[in-house]
CSV table of C-alpha atoms in Angstrom, one decimal:
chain,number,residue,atom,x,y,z
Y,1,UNK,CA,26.9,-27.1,32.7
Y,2,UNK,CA,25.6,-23.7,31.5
Y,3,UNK,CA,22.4,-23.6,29.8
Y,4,UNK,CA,22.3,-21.8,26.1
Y,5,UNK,CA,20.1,-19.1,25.5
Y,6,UNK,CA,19.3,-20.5,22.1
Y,7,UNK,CA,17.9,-24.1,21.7
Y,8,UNK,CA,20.1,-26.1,18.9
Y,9,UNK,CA,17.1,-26.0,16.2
Y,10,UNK,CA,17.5,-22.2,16.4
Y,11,UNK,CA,20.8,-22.8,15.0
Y,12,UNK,CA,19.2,-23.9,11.6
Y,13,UNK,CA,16.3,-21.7,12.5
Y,14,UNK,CA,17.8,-18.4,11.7
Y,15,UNK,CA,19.6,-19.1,8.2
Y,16,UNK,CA,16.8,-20.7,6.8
Y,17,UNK,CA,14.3,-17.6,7.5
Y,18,UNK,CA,17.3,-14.8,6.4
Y,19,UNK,CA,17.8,-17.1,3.3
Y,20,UNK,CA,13.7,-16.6,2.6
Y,21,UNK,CA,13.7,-12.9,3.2
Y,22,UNK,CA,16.4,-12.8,1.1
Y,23,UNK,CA,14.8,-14.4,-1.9
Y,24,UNK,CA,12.1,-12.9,-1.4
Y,25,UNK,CA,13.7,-9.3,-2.0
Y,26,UNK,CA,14.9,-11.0,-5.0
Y,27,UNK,CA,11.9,-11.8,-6.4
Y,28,UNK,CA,10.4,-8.5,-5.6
Y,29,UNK,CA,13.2,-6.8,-7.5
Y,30,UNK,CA,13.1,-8.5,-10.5
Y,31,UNK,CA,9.4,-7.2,-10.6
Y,32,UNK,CA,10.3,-4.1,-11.0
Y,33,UNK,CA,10.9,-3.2,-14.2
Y,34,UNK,CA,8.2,-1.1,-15.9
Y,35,UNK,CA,6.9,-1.5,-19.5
Y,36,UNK,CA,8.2,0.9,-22.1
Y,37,UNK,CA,6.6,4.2,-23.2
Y,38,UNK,CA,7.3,5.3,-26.5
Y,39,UNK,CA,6.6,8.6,-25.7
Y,40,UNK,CA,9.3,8.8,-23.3
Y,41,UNK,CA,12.1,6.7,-25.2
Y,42,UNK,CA,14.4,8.8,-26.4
Y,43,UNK,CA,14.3,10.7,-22.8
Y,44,UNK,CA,14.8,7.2,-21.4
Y,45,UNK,CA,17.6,6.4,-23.2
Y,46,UNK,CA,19.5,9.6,-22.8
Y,47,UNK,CA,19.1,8.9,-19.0
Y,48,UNK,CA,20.4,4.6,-19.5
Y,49,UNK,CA,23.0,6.3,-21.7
Y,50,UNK,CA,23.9,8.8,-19.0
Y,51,UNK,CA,23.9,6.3,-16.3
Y,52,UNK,CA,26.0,3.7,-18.4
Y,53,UNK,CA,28.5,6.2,-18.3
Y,54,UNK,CA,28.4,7.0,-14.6
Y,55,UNK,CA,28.6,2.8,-14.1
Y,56,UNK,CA,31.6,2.7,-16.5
Y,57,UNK,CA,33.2,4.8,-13.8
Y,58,UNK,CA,32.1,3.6,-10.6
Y,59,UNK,CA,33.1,0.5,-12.5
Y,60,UNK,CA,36.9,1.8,-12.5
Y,61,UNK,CA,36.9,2.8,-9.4
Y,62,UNK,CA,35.6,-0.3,-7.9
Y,63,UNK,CA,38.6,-2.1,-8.1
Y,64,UNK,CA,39.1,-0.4,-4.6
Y,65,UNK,CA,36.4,-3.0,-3.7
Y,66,UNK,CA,38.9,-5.6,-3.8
Y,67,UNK,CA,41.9,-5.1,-1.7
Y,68,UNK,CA,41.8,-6.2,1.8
Y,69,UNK,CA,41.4,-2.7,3.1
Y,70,UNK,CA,39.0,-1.6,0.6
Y,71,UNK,CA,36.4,-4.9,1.5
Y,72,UNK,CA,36.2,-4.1,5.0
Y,73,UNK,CA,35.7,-0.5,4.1
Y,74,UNK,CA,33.1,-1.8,2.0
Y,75,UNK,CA,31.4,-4.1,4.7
Y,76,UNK,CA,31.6,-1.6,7.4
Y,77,UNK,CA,29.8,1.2,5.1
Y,78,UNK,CA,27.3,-1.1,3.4
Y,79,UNK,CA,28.9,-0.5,-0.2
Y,80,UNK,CA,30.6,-3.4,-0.6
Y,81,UNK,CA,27.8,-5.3,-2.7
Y,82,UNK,CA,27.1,-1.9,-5.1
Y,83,UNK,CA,30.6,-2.0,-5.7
Y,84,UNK,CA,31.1,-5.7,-6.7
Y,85,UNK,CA,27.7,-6.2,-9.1
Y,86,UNK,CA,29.4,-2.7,-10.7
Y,87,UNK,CA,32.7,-4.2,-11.2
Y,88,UNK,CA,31.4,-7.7,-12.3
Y,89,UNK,CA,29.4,-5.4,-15.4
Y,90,UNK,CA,26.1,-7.2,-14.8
Y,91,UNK,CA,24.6,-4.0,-14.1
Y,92,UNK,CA,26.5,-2.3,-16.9
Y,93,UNK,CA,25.0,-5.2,-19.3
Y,94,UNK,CA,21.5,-4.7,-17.8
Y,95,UNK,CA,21.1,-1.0,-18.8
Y,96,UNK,CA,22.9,-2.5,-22.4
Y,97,UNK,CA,19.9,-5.0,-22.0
Y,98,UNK,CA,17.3,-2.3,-21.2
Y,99,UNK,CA,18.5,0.3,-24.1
Y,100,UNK,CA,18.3,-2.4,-26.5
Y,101,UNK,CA,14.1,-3.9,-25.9
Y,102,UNK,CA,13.4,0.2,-25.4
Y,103,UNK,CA,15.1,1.1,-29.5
Y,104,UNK,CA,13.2,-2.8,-30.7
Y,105,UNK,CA,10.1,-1.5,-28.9
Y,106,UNK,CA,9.4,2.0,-30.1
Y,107,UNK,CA,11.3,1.7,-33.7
Y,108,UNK,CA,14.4,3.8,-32.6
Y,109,UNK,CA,18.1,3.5,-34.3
């Protein structure tokens, strides 16, 4: 019989440290958001505004994302996760999210 050039724990091994990294990332991106300026709000959200709309669109043309053709497209360039958290309009809700605590924050309407 041939020998494997894995042992069988490696099987379980490998998920369980690319399941880790992964949360980890997680974790570190949720980190990420800075605290609001005042002095820079209404820049701030002329930019949220600005990318809302350019999410709106990528959002339309996302749909590409899921066709048959269009997800192995997406999985041999890399896009295919960008294009599926812009079509499901978390992302979209998040900037909604962001605009909102920035105008609470610094007394904008």
């Amino acid at each position: 019989m041939k020998r494997l050039w894995f042992r069988k724990k490696d099987i379980l091994t490998i998920p369980s440290l690319m399941l880790s990294v992964f949360l980890a990332q997680t974790a570190i991106a949720e980190e990420k958001q800075h605290p609001v300026n005042c002095a820079t709000a209404e820049g701030d959200l002329r930019a949220i505004a600005t990318e809302r709309k350019h999410a709106e669109e990528e959002q339309a043309k996302s749909v590409i994302a899921i066709t048959p053709a269009g997800a192995l497209l997406g999985l041999v360039t890399g896009t295919e996760k960008k294009r599926l958290t812009m079509l499901s309009g978390d992302y979209i809700e998040k900037l909604n999210q962001r605009s909102d605590e920035i105008k609470s924050t610094c007394g904008i309407q």
